[in-house]
Amino acid sequence: MGKNQSHYDRAAAGFFLIVGLFFALYSRSVEVGSWHEPGPGFLPFWAGIILTAMAFALFLVSYARKAWTARPSFFPQSDSWKRVLVTFLALIAYNLLLPPLGFTLTTFLFLAFLVKFIFPQTWMRTLLVAVLGAAMARLLFINFLETQLPKGFLGF
Amino acid sequence: MKRFAWWSLLLALTLLPAHSLAATDFPKGPITYIIPFPPGGQSDVEARMQQPYLEKILGVPIVVNYMPGAGGALAWTKFAQAKPDGYTVCGINIPHIILQPLSQKDAAFKTDDLKPLCIFESTPIGLAVKKDSKINSLKEFIEFAKANPGKVTVGISGKLSGHHMASLQFEKMTNTKLTLVTFTGAAPQVTNLLGGHVEAIWGNSSDLVGYQTQMKILSIGTEKRMDVLPNFPTFQEQGLKFYPRIDRGVAVPKNTPADITAKLEKAFLETVNMPEYHSKILQAGFVPMGLNSQQSMKYIAEETEIFKKLLAEHNLLLKQ
Amino acid sequence: MDILTHIALGAQVIFQPINLLFCFLGVLMGTLVGVLPGLGPTAAIALLLPNTFHVSPVSAIIMLAGIYYGAMYGGSTTSILVNIPGEAASVITCLDGHQMALKGRAGPALGIAAFGSFIAGTVSVIGLMIVAPPLAKFALAFGPPEYFSLMLLGIIILIYLASGSILKALMMFVFGLLLSTIGMDAISGTQRLTFGILELSDGVGLIPAIMGLFGVAEVIANVEEEIKRTIISTKVKNLLPNLQDWRDSIWPIIRGSVLGFFIGILPGPAPVISAFSSYAIEKKLSKHPEKFGTGVIQGVAGPEAANNAATGGAFIPLFTLGIPVNSVIAILLGAFMIHGIQPGPMIISKYPDLFWGTVMSMYLGNAMLLVLNLPLIGLWVQVLKVPYPILFPLILLFCLVGVYSLNYSLVEIALMIGFGVFGYLARKFQFEMAPLVLAIVIGPMMENNLRLALVISQGSPMIFITHPISALFIFITLFLLISPFVPWIGRRRQKLQEKVEGEEV
């Protein structure tokens, strides 16, 4: 059967409830101040309270609505989650590898990895895209625009 | 055999200069000039004006790099950890580099981490009121403020800035209490005065010069009257020994070798003493300075003591 | 004030070969920079600034100004093609522009964006010529209370933007407000939620947020399924807007231009606010508001015109008061000073050739941009033909480099990825992104002005009503809030709501 809209809404309401409370409580530690002299905690405090209240409202509204049509399942295909996760990990890896490996190499690896492993292409195509992509990016950003991208231990 | 010896000697002689003091080789490549603020600001403008002269004197390209963030703290923190080889210099602002380590928890640098090469410009701070204000002189301002404690709104361009300190010092000296309105920069500060939304501002001399026809300048923090503002009195001549100002200079990381420091210092001093540079600065409403490294360090030390006391009085001083 | 003599003076200035060259270089560079996500006009101007030292101030300003409005043109390209905003102001263009592209109408979308921007640019230049000084005076009357009330009105605009649940849209907005507080508080200097990371001192950053919410999240959502991106191939003759498109777009363009121009005068992120407002207004005025978000051309024409007009409006405070309203203009101001020109109220009278030369160069620049961009449309559309398995890594790469090149900060890349995760989940849970973006953009301004107003009024909230302009905004806000409940106005909103709920699955 799967979940329906109300379930999603309630989960979301829960998330925002926590967020709202977090900000409201945190803002106490940075001086809410007074109307006379609003401090750094002024807005976060009130906004946090408002968000918490709205989260409650959403929670209640989700019961009021009839549990109508079921929503499609969270992931459209059974292996969707793999691709989603892997892509995110690739992004994180890029961020981590950029300083040690340098821009050109990291870009090459990133492109090759994603082209090959998400919607698999042939090795020929993968290499072509990765090499061209990394080269053009390097030319564009480093040589032409002179942005300062990391050189990595290989020096390029 | 003899020939070999001769050639070796010759070779050794040619190699000898390469092993001599590093300073004669310095600089061998481009020097990076870091600006701790977004492009277009005053620090940027002055660096750009210095750039051509520096390039000629030092013989290498000067690359201007922007590292804005946290009111300058980002750049100064990173810069304090930079290699002290003379290939990176950084613009510094006083009192920022003094106040930030003293009162901001996250400012991960110490004033001493930055060894000043030169302080090349001073921006006196002045007090101005809106054009249609009923106040016409500093004396009237003080009287009004005394009669209405906390009611006079005075704009500053940021907490822990020269303006902020100036106001605190002023309040102490004149025994008044003002309401500080903290804007996010000099531009909103000026606009709000022009629009009449605050009574007065502690303004940079350059802004006062630019907008003098649209506001009433009560007083300026120089020792003598400024040539570009001949009709406006100083605090000193009105009885207050008060010289609020913001200064700009350039520094290297603290462990940079003395000879390299000296070379850079000389280049900067030569640049800022050029007559064209001087006149551009004066015209814009600033005061050109030429403090060398030693003088700058002494100046910073003196100001640090003053601010330490001021911050402590207002509970803004962090435990050191 | 003889307008014709001034135009003649300006024309004389711009038709000198060097100025023509610089104008062209500027708009070219600007377009390139605008197309690349992340990289903004600020970077380009800072880069080219040293090259302007050896030429006259007029030439320098002409080129630098060209970069500015060139970037606005370029920003819409990626928004339409791949749903990634070239810069903040193009976020709105993504909404309908990309939908049009998916329906095979990328050409007309790009075309109307180009034409709309041209018309808007022209309108704003005319405005600049005629009404500069009195408008500047008007802008000065805006103080903290006025700004806050204006922002409040903006929230109401937001309600009209929301195509789904208003409650959820408001929640995203408040969440965005909270996020916008992260960083060093401008007024007190206190660090809020920065956890000692200095890079966070200036807040979460708009660009990482947009790149993450729109770029990364979109791509991740797309990789879930095997490629089903059937882009209907477009025939050559469908590359330009047709007559019906023009009929639909002309009024949005005019409205957007005027709106953008006036908002541009006020300090702050004017192009973004103008684009959002224009979208909301067009939706409100449309006979089929429920179609917005599915690919209606009005949703592209209006906002694109608005954000371009805002760039023109931003020059007014620069030339009349010497005050920069955003960071790009601030650099131009710096360029003035480097060339020895003192900014201030006297600038037009002291340097007439500078002002009129720049004004005329804007006409020229806008025309050049049109000529540059139109033929490129055919080229851009080809980009869509690249198979998605190869395209998407490249898109991600652009996002990564775009964000990194801003401040060379790995923290910002991490933020973008974080926003990407959030954006992806938000899509799944049916929350909209636009309110969040708007909040991040205007949050700091709202907070600052609220606090400043309260400090000035010494604690009294009455200041918002005692100041006339502020009171006006509050009144309009309240009026719009109550209007759903007043029968004859409320009916439209209800119809929209019902239509949406019927389709909401």
mmCIF file with all atom_site columns, C-alpha atoms in Angstrom, chain B residues 38-42 44-46 48-49 51-52 65-66 68-71 73-74 77-78 104 106-108 149-153 158-160 179-184 187-188 190-192 194-198 206 210-211 213-214 280 283-286, chain C residues 42 46-47 49-50 53-54 137 139-146 184 186-189 191 194-199 201-202 267 321-324 327 330-335 337-340 342-346 407-408 448 452 455-458 467:
data_model
loop_
_atom_site.group_PDB
_atom_site.id
_atom_site.type_symbol
_atom_site.label_atom_id
_atom_site.label_alt_id
_atom_site.label_comp_id
_atom_site.label_asym_id
_atom_site.label_entity_id
_atom_site.label_seq_id
_atom_site.pdbx_PDB_ins_code
_atom_site.Cartn_x
_atom_site.Cartn_y
_atom_site.Cartn_z
_atom_site.occupancy
_atom_site.B_iso_or_equiv
_atom_site.pdbx_formal_charge
_atom_site.auth_seq_id
_atom_site.auth_comp_id
_atom_site.auth_asym_id
_atom_site.auth_atom_id
_atom_site.pdbx_PDB_model_num
ATOM 1   C CA . PRO B 1 38  ? 35.157 42.836 -0.815  1.00 0.00 ? 38  PRO B CA 1
ATOM 2   C CA . PRO B 1 39  ? 36.392 44.494 -3.977  1.00 0.00 ? 39  PRO B CA 1
ATOM 3   C CA . GLY B 1 40  ? 35.512 48.146 -4.460  1.00 0.00 ? 40  GLY B CA 1
ATOM 4   C CA . GLY B 1 41  ? 36.158 49.212 -0.913  1.00 0.00 ? 41  GLY B CA 1
ATOM 5   C CA . GLN B 1 42  ? 38.698 51.729 0.219   1.00 0.00 ? 42  GLN B CA 1
ATOM 6   C CA . ASP B 1 44  ? 40.986 47.831 -2.551  1.00 0.00 ? 44  ASP B CA 1
ATOM 7   C CA . VAL B 1 45  ? 41.160 51.268 -4.097  1.00 0.00 ? 45  VAL B CA 1
ATOM 8   C CA . GLU B 1 46  ? 44.372 52.092 -2.295  1.00 0.00 ? 46  GLU B CA 1
ATOM 9   C CA . ARG B 1 48  ? 45.183 49.350 -6.770  1.00 0.00 ? 48  ARG B CA 1
ATOM 10  C CA . MET B 1 49  ? 46.693 52.782 -6.613  1.00 0.00 ? 49  MET B CA 1
ATOM 11  C CA . GLN B 1 51  ? 50.048 48.430 -7.474  1.00 0.00 ? 51  GLN B CA 1
ATOM 12  C CA . PRO B 1 52  ? 51.800 50.095 -10.443 1.00 0.00 ? 52  PRO B CA 1
ATOM 13  C CA . ASN B 1 65  ? 43.518 38.799 -3.930  1.00 0.00 ? 65  ASN B CA 1
ATOM 14  C CA . TYR B 1 66  ? 40.253 39.322 -2.107  1.00 0.00 ? 66  TYR B CA 1
ATOM 15  C CA . PRO B 1 68  ? 36.442 39.076 2.570   1.00 0.00 ? 68  PRO B CA 1
ATOM 16  C CA . GLY B 1 69  ? 34.661 37.728 5.585   1.00 0.00 ? 69  GLY B CA 1
ATOM 17  C CA . ALA B 1 70  ? 33.948 38.351 9.234   1.00 0.00 ? 70  ALA B CA 1
ATOM 18  C CA . GLY B 1 71  ? 34.869 41.989 8.920   1.00 0.00 ? 71  GLY B CA 1
ATOM 19  C CA . ALA B 1 73  ? 38.973 38.394 10.584  1.00 0.00 ? 73  ALA B CA 1
ATOM 20  C CA . LEU B 1 74  ? 38.864 35.660 7.965   1.00 0.00 ? 74  LEU B CA 1
ATOM 21  C CA . THR B 1 77  ? 43.341 34.534 10.572  1.00 0.00 ? 77  THR B CA 1
ATOM 22  C CA . LYS B 1 78  ? 44.457 32.773 7.398   1.00 0.00 ? 78  LYS B CA 1
ATOM 23  C CA . GLN B 1 104 ? 35.876 38.151 19.430  1.00 0.00 ? 104 GLN B CA 1
ATOM 24  C CA . ASP B 1 106 ? 36.328 33.177 16.998  1.00 0.00 ? 106 ASP B CA 1
ATOM 25  C CA . ALA B 1 107 ? 39.019 35.519 15.744  1.00 0.00 ? 107 ALA B CA 1
ATOM 26  C CA . ALA B 1 108 ? 41.816 33.023 15.694  1.00 0.00 ? 108 ALA B CA 1
ATOM 27  C CA . PRO B 1 149 ? 20.342 61.087 27.687  1.00 0.00 ? 149 PRO B CA 1
ATOM 28  C CA . GLY B 1 150 ? 19.859 58.158 25.360  1.00 0.00 ? 150 GLY B CA 1
ATOM 29  C CA . LYS B 1 151 ? 17.648 60.090 22.998  1.00 0.00 ? 151 LYS B CA 1
ATOM 30  C CA . VAL B 1 152 ? 20.159 61.181 20.429  1.00 0.00 ? 152 VAL B CA 1
ATOM 31  C CA . THR B 1 153 ? 20.480 58.531 17.695  1.00 0.00 ? 153 THR B CA 1
ATOM 32  C CA . GLY B 1 158 ? 29.552 48.489 12.658  1.00 0.00 ? 158 GLY B CA 1
ATOM 33  C CA . LYS B 1 159 ? 30.184 47.234 16.149  1.00 0.00 ? 159 LYS B CA 1
ATOM 34  C CA . LEU B 1 160 ? 33.826 46.955 17.220  1.00 0.00 ? 160 LEU B CA 1
ATOM 35  C CA . THR B 1 179 ? 21.942 55.738 21.391  1.00 0.00 ? 179 THR B CA 1
ATOM 36  C CA . LEU B 1 180 ? 24.108 53.930 18.870  1.00 0.00 ? 180 LEU B CA 1
ATOM 37  C CA . VAL B 1 181 ? 22.427 52.749 15.693  1.00 0.00 ? 181 VAL B CA 1
ATOM 38  C CA . THR B 1 182 ? 24.603 50.118 14.055  1.00 0.00 ? 182 THR B CA 1
ATOM 39  C CA . PHE B 1 183 ? 24.397 50.010 10.287  1.00 0.00 ? 183 PHE B CA 1
ATOM 40  C CA . THR B 1 184 ? 26.060 47.403 8.157   1.00 0.00 ? 184 THR B CA 1
ATOM 41  C CA . ALA B 1 187 ? 26.976 53.494 2.716   1.00 0.00 ? 187 ALA B CA 1
ATOM 42  C CA . PRO B 1 188 ? 23.771 52.797 4.684   1.00 0.00 ? 188 PRO B CA 1
ATOM 43  C CA . VAL B 1 190 ? 25.405 57.953 5.167   1.00 0.00 ? 190 VAL B CA 1
ATOM 44  C CA . THR B 1 191 ? 22.135 57.321 3.357   1.00 0.00 ? 191 THR B CA 1
ATOM 45  C CA . ASN B 1 192 ? 20.250 57.182 6.607   1.00 0.00 ? 192 ASN B CA 1
ATOM 46  C CA . LEU B 1 194 ? 20.832 62.094 4.423   1.00 0.00 ? 194 LEU B CA 1
ATOM 47  C CA . GLY B 1 195 ? 17.321 60.761 4.739   1.00 0.00 ? 195 GLY B CA 1
ATOM 48  C CA . GLY B 1 196 ? 17.076 62.071 8.241   1.00 0.00 ? 196 GLY B CA 1
ATOM 49  C CA . HIS B 1 197 ? 16.458 58.728 9.899   1.00 0.00 ? 197 HIS B CA 1
ATOM 50  C CA . VAL B 1 198 ? 19.135 59.290 12.530  1.00 0.00 ? 198 VAL B CA 1
ATOM 51  C CA . SER B 1 206 ? 35.982 60.713 2.979   1.00 0.00 ? 206 SER B CA 1
ATOM 52  C CA . GLY B 1 210 ? 31.842 63.924 -0.364  1.00 0.00 ? 210 GLY B CA 1
ATOM 53  C CA . TYR B 1 211 ? 28.555 64.929 1.183   1.00 0.00 ? 211 TYR B CA 1
ATOM 54  C CA . THR B 1 213 ? 26.757 70.095 1.250   1.00 0.00 ? 213 THR B CA 1
ATOM 55  C CA . GLN B 1 214 ? 24.077 67.764 2.492   1.00 0.00 ? 214 GLN B CA 1
ATOM 56  C CA . LYS B 1 280 ? 44.881 61.494 -4.832  1.00 0.00 ? 280 LYS B CA 1
ATOM 57  C CA . GLN B 1 283 ? 41.622 64.857 -2.571  1.00 0.00 ? 283 GLN B CA 1
ATOM 58  C CA . ALA B 1 284 ? 39.494 61.937 -1.561  1.00 0.00 ? 284 ALA B CA 1
ATOM 59  C CA . GLY B 1 285 ? 39.453 63.186 1.986   1.00 0.00 ? 285 GLY B CA 1
ATOM 60  C CA . PHE B 1 286 ? 42.009 60.945 3.614   1.00 0.00 ? 286 PHE B CA 1
ATOM 61  C CA . THR C 2 42  ? 31.663 40.691 -9.135  1.00 0.00 ? 42  THR C CA 1
ATOM 62  C CA . ALA C 2 46  ? 37.425 42.404 -10.203 1.00 0.00 ? 46  ALA C CA 1
ATOM 63  C CA . LEU C 2 47  ? 39.348 40.382 -12.748 1.00 0.00 ? 47  LEU C CA 1
ATOM 64  C CA . LEU C 2 49  ? 39.691 45.984 -13.286 1.00 0.00 ? 49  LEU C CA 1
ATOM 65  C CA . PRO C 2 50  ? 43.469 46.190 -13.667 1.00 0.00 ? 50  PRO C CA 1
ATOM 66  C CA . PHE C 2 53  ? 43.843 51.480 -15.445 1.00 0.00 ? 53  PHE C CA 1
ATOM 67  C CA . HIS C 2 54  ? 45.519 52.644 -18.579 1.00 0.00 ? 54  HIS C CA 1
ATOM 68  C CA . LYS C 2 137 ? 15.656 61.795 -3.309  1.00 0.00 ? 137 LYS C CA 1
ATOM 69  C CA . ALA C 2 139 ? 14.919 56.583 -2.199  1.00 0.00 ? 139 ALA C CA 1
ATOM 70  C CA . LEU C 2 140 ? 16.498 58.499 0.645   1.00 0.00 ? 140 LEU C CA 1
ATOM 71  C CA . ALA C 2 141 ? 13.165 58.679 2.361   1.00 0.00 ? 141 ALA C CA 1
ATOM 72  C CA . PHE C 2 142 ? 13.369 54.944 2.935   1.00 0.00 ? 142 PHE C CA 1
ATOM 73  C CA . GLY C 2 143 ? 14.704 54.254 6.368   1.00 0.00 ? 143 GLY C CA 1
ATOM 74  C CA . PRO C 2 144 ? 14.650 51.114 8.510   1.00 0.00 ? 144 PRO C CA 1
ATOM 75  C CA . PRO C 2 145 ? 10.904 51.151 9.258   1.00 0.00 ? 145 PRO C CA 1
ATOM 76  C CA . GLU C 2 146 ? 10.050 51.578 5.583   1.00 0.00 ? 146 GLU C CA 1
ATOM 77  C CA . MET C 2 184 ? 27.946 36.962 12.537  1.00 0.00 ? 184 MET C CA 1
ATOM 78  C CA . ALA C 2 186 ? 25.819 42.568 11.826  1.00 0.00 ? 186 ALA C CA 1
ATOM 79  C CA . ILE C 2 187 ? 24.524 44.718 14.619  1.00 0.00 ? 187 ILE C CA 1
ATOM 80  C CA . SER C 2 188 ? 26.033 43.158 17.697  1.00 0.00 ? 188 SER C CA 1
ATOM 81  C CA . GLY C 2 189 ? 28.969 41.280 16.257  1.00 0.00 ? 189 GLY C CA 1
ATOM 82  C CA . GLN C 2 191 ? 28.465 34.761 16.182  1.00 0.00 ? 191 GLN C CA 1
ATOM 83  C CA . THR C 2 194 ? 28.849 29.254 13.377  1.00 0.00 ? 194 THR C CA 1
ATOM 84  C CA . PHE C 2 195 ? 30.472 26.564 15.514  1.00 0.00 ? 195 PHE C CA 1
ATOM 85  C CA . GLY C 2 196 ? 33.759 28.352 15.210  1.00 0.00 ? 196 GLY C CA 1
ATOM 86  C CA . ILE C 2 197 ? 33.880 27.986 11.448  1.00 0.00 ? 197 ILE C CA 1
ATOM 87  C CA . LEU C 2 198 ? 34.982 31.377 10.212  1.00 0.00 ? 198 LEU C CA 1
ATOM 88  C CA . GLU C 2 199 ? 33.614 30.831 6.730   1.00 0.00 ? 199 GLU C CA 1
ATOM 89  C CA . SER C 2 201 ? 30.535 34.167 9.674   1.00 0.00 ? 201 SER C CA 1
ATOM 90  C CA . ASP C 2 202 ? 28.971 35.722 6.671   1.00 0.00 ? 202 ASP C CA 1
ATOM 91  C CA . PRO C 2 267 ? 19.560 49.116 -1.672  1.00 0.00 ? 267 PRO C CA 1
ATOM 92  C CA . LEU C 2 321 ? 24.406 60.260 -4.730  1.00 0.00 ? 321 LEU C CA 1
ATOM 93  C CA . GLY C 2 322 ? 27.508 58.200 -5.130  1.00 0.00 ? 322 GLY C CA 1
ATOM 94  C CA . ILE C 2 323 ? 25.954 55.439 -3.081  1.00 0.00 ? 323 ILE C CA 1
ATOM 95  C CA . PRO C 2 324 ? 26.329 51.805 -4.065  1.00 0.00 ? 324 PRO C CA 1
ATOM 96  C CA . SER C 2 327 ? 28.324 44.847 -4.289  1.00 0.00 ? 327 SER C CA 1
ATOM 97  C CA . ALA C 2 330 ? 30.359 49.136 -5.106  1.00 0.00 ? 330 ALA C CA 1
ATOM 98  C CA . ILE C 2 331 ? 33.172 47.895 -7.297  1.00 0.00 ? 331 ILE C CA 1
ATOM 99  C CA . LEU C 2 332 ? 32.222 50.379 -9.980  1.00 0.00 ? 332 LEU C CA 1
ATOM 100 C CA . LEU C 2 333 ? 32.425 53.034 -7.330  1.00 0.00 ? 333 LEU C CA 1
ATOM 101 C CA . GLY C 2 334 ? 35.866 51.814 -6.430  1.00 0.00 ? 334 GLY C CA 1
ATOM 102 C CA . ALA C 2 335 ? 36.794 52.001 -10.084 1.00 0.00 ? 335 ALA C CA 1
ATOM 103 C CA . MET C 2 337 ? 37.875 56.400 -7.195  1.00 0.00 ? 337 MET C CA 1
ATOM 104 C CA . ILE C 2 338 ? 40.884 54.672 -8.658  1.00 0.00 ? 338 ILE C CA 1
ATOM 105 C CA . HIS C 2 339 ? 40.506 56.827 -11.714 1.00 0.00 ? 339 HIS C CA 1
ATOM 106 C CA . GLY C 2 340 ? 40.410 59.861 -9.529  1.00 0.00 ? 340 GLY C CA 1
ATOM 107 C CA . GLN C 2 342 ? 35.081 61.476 -6.570  1.00 0.00 ? 342 GLN C CA 1
ATOM 108 C CA . PRO C 2 343 ? 31.642 59.934 -6.317  1.00 0.00 ? 343 PRO C CA 1
ATOM 109 C CA . GLY C 2 344 ? 28.970 62.131 -4.887  1.00 0.00 ? 344 GLY C CA 1
ATOM 110 C CA . PRO C 2 345 ? 26.016 64.311 -5.748  1.00 0.00 ? 345 PRO C CA 1
ATOM 111 C CA . MET C 2 346 ? 28.070 66.416 -8.141  1.00 0.00 ? 346 MET C CA 1
ATOM 112 C CA . ASN C 2 407 ? 35.530 32.295 -2.056  1.00 0.00 ? 407 ASN C CA 1
ATOM 113 C CA . TYR C 2 408 ? 37.735 29.269 -2.580  1.00 0.00 ? 408 TYR C CA 1
ATOM 114 C CA . ASN C 2 448 ? 18.490 44.335 10.439  1.00 0.00 ? 448 ASN C CA 1
ATOM 115 C CA . LEU C 2 452 ? 17.357 49.258 13.658  1.00 0.00 ? 452 LEU C CA 1
ATOM 116 C CA . VAL C 2 455 ? 16.515 51.038 18.315  1.00 0.00 ? 455 VAL C CA 1
ATOM 117 C CA . ILE C 2 456 ? 15.664 54.310 16.610  1.00 0.00 ? 456 ILE C CA 1
ATOM 118 C CA . SER C 2 457 ? 12.208 54.333 18.075  1.00 0.00 ? 457 SER C CA 1
ATOM 119 C CA . GLN C 2 458 ? 13.643 53.431 21.460  1.00 0.00 ? 458 GLN C CA 1
ATOM 120 C CA . HIS C 2 467 ? 6.104  56.872 9.376   1.00 0.00 ? 467 HIS C CA 1
#
